[in-house]
Short mmCIF file of C-alpha atoms in Angstrom, two decimals:
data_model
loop_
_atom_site.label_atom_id
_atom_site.label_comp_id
_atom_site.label_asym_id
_atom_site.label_seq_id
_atom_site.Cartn_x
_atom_site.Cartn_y
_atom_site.Cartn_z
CA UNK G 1 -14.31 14.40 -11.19
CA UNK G 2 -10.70 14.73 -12.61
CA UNK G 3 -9.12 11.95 -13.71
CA UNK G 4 -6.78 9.97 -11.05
CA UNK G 5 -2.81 10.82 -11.72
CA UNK G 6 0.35 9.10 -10.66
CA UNK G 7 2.48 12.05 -9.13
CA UNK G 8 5.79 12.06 -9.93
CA UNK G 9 7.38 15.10 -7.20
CA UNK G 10 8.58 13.29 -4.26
CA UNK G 11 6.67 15.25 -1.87
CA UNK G 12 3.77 14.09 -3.65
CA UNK G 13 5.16 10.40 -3.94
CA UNK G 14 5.12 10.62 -0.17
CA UNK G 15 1.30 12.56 0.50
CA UNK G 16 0.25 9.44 -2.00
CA UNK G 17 1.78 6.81 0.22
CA UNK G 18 0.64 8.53 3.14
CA UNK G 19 -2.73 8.19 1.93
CA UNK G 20 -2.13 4.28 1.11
CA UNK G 21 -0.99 3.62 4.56
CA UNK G 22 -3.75 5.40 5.97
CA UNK G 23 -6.51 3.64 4.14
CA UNK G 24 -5.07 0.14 4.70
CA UNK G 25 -4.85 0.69 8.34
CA UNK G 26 -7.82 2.59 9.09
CA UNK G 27 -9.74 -0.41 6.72
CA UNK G 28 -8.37 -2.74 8.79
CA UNK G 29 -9.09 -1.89 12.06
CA UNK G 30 -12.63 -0.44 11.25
CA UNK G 31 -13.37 -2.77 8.36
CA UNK G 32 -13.70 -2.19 4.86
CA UNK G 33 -17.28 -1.48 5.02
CA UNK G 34 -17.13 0.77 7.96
CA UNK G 35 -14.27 3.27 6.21
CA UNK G 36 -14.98 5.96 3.53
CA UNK G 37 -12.48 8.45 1.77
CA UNK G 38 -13.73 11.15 4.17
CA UNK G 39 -12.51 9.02 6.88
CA UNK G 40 -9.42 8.66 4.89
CA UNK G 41 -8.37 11.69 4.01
CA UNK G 42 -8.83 12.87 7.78
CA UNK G 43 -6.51 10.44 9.09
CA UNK G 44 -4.05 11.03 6.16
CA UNK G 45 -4.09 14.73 6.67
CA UNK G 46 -5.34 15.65 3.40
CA UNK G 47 -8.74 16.77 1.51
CA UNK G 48 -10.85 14.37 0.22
CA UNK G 49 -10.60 16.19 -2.90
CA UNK G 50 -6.67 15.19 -2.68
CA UNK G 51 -7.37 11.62 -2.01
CA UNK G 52 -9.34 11.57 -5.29
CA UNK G 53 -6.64 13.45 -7.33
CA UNK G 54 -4.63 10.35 -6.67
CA UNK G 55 -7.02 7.69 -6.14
CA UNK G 56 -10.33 6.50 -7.91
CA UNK G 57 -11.83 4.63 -4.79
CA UNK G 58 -11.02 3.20 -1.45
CA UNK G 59 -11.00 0.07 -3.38
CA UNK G 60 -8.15 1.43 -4.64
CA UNK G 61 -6.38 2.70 -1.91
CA UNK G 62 -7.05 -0.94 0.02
CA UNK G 63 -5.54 -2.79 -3.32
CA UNK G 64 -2.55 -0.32 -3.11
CA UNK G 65 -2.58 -1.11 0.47
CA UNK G 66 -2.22 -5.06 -0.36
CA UNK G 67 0.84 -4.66 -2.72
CA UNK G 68 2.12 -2.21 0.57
CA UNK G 69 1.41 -5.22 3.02
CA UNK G 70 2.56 -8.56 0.75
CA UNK G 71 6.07 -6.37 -0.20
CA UNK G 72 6.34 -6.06 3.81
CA UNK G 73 6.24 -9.61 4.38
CA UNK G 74 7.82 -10.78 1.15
CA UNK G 75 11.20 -8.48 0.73
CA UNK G 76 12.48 -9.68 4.10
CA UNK G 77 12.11 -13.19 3.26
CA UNK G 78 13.54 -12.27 -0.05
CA UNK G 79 16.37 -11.04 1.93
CA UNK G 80 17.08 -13.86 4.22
CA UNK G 81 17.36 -15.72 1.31
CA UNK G 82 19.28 -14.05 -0.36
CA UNK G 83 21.52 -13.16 2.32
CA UNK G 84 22.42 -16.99 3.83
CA UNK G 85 24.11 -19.54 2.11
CA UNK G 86 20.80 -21.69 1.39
CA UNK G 87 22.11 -24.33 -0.57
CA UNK G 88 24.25 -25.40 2.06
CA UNK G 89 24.27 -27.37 5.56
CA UNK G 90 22.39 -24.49 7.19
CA UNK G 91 18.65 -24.81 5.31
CA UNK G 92 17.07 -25.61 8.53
CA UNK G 93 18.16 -22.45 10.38
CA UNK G 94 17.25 -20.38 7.40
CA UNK G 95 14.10 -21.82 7.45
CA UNK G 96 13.82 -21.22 10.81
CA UNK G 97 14.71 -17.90 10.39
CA UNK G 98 11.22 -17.49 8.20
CA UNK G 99 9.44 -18.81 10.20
CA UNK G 100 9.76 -16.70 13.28
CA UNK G 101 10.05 -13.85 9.86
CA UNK G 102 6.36 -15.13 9.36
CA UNK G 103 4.95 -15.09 13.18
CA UNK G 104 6.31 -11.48 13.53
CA UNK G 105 4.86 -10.29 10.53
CA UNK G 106 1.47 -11.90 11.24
CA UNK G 107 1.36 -10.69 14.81
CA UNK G 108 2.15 -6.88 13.61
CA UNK G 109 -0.13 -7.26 11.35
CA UNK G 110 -2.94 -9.83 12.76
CA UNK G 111 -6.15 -7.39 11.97
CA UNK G 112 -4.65 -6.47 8.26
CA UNK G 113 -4.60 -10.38 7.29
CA UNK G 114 -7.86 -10.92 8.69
CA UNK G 115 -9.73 -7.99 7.15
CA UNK G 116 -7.74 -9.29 3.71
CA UNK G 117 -8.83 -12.46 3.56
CA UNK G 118 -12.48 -11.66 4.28
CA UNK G 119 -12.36 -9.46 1.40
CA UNK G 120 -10.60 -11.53 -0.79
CA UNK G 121 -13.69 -13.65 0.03
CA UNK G 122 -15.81 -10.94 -1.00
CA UNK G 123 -14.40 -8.73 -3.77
CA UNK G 124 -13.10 -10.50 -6.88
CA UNK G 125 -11.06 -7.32 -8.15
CA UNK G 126 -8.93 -7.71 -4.17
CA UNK G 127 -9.26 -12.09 -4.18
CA UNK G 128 -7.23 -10.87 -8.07
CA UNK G 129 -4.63 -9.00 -6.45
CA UNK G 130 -4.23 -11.38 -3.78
CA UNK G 131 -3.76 -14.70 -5.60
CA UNK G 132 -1.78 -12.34 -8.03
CA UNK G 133 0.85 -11.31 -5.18
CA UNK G 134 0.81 -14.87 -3.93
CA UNK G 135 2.14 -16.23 -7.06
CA UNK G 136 4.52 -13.87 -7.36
CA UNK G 137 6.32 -14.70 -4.45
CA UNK G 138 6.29 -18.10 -5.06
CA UNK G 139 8.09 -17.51 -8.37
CA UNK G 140 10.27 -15.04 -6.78
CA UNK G 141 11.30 -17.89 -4.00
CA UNK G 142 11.62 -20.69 -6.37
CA UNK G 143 14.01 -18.30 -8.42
CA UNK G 144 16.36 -17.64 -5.74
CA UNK G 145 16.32 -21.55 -4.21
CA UNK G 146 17.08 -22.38 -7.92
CA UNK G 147 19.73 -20.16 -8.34
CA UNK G 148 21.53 -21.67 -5.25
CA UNK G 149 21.45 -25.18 -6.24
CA UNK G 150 18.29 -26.18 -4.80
CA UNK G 151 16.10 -27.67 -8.15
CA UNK G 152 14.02 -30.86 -7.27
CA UNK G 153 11.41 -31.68 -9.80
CA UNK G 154 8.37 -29.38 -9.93
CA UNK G 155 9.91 -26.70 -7.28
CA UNK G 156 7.02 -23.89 -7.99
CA UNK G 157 4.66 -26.19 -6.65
CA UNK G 158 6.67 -27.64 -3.60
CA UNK G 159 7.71 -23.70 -3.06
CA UNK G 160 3.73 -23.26 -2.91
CA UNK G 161 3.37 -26.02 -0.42
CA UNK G 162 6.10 -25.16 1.58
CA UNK G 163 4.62 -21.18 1.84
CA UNK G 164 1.87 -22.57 2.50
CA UNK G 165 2.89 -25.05 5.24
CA UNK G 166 4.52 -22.03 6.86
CA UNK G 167 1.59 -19.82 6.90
CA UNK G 168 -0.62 -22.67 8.48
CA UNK G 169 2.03 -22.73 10.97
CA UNK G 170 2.13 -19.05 11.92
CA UNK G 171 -1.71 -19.26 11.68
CA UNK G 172 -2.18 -21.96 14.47
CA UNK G 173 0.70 -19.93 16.62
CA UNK G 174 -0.65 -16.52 16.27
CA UNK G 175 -4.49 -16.89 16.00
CA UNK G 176 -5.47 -20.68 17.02
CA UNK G 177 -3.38 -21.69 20.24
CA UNK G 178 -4.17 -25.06 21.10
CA UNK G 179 -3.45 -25.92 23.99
CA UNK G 180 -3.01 -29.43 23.06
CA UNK G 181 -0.15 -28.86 20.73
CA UNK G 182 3.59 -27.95 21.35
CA UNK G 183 4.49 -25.82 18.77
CA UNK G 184 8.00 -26.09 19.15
CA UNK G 185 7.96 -29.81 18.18
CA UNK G 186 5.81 -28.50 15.48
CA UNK G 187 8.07 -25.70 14.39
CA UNK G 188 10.84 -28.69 14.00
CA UNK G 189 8.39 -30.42 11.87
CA UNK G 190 7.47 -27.86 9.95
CA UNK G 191 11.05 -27.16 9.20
CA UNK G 192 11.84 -31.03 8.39
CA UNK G 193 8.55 -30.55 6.35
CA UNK G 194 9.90 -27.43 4.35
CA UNK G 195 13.42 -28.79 3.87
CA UNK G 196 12.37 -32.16 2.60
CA UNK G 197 10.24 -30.83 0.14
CA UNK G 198 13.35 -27.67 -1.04
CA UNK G 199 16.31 -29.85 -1.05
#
């Protein structure tokens, strides 16, 4: 087998993402174990033989497909923040703003976060690029929050807690609905949570 190449032509930038978005969606609506490169290739319009010119696995293709997935949920928070006045009176309704951010982005993509975290569970190369990706958006949150006048004491680790508060949150909206909780007084909590711990 030839060795795998980065193309550089844009039509071949494209047939390579093609193939990415392919992979990660037919993995996560079949399953990881249930997809192979044949499968792949099919649904990507291309020979297997092209999938491996670009690719080494479907390993591959799913981690590419994780960095695809993470940059879709993290650029438009990365935006919102970027784009409101965050150090100001508003924080709340920007953090609002994520939150609902969050639900969307969970609901599109309900079967891709499930399939990801059962194999970050099982595969220590994709639980790598996972935690990896995690962290980086933490940084990349705590650098903009810093850079508009929000610096409490240890923010990395309350910008942790805080994406992590959020993603419980869209978690108990989108896949746990109990019926015993009103979450839109917990949406306000969250929110005084979040903004308590940022200021």
């Amino acid at each position: 087998m030839d060795a795998v190449r980065m193309p550089k032509q844009k039509r071949a930038l494209l047939k390579r993402e093609h193939i990415i978005e392919s992979g990660f969606k037919l993995i996560c609506e079949n399953g990881y174990y249930n997809t192979n490169t044949a499968l792949i290739a099919k649904d990507a319009g291309v020979s297997t033989g092209i999938v491996y010119q670009y690719f080494k696995d479907k390993k591959e293709i799913f981690i590419e497909g994780i960095k695809m997935y993470s940059d879709n949920i993290l650029f438009p928070i990365l935006d919102i923040l970027s784009n409101n006045e965050v150090h100001s009176e508003n924080f709340e309704d920007v953090v609002s703003k994520l939150l609902d951010l969050f639900i969307d982005r969970h609901i599109l993509t309900k079967k891709a976060h499930e399939e990801l975290i059962s194999m970050s569970h099982a595969d220590a190369d994709i639980a790598e690029m996972f935690h990896k990706r995690e962290i980086e958006s933490t940084l990349k949150i705590a650098e903009i929050l810093e850079a508009n006048g929000h610096n409490p004491e240890h923010l990395k680790e309350r910008v942790h807690i805080a994406i992590s508060a959020g993603e419980y949150f869209c978690h108990e909206v989108v896949y746990h609905k109990h019926a015993e909780i009103d979450y839109n007084v917990m949406k306000e909590e969250v929110i005084k949570l979040i903004t308590d711990l940022l200021r």
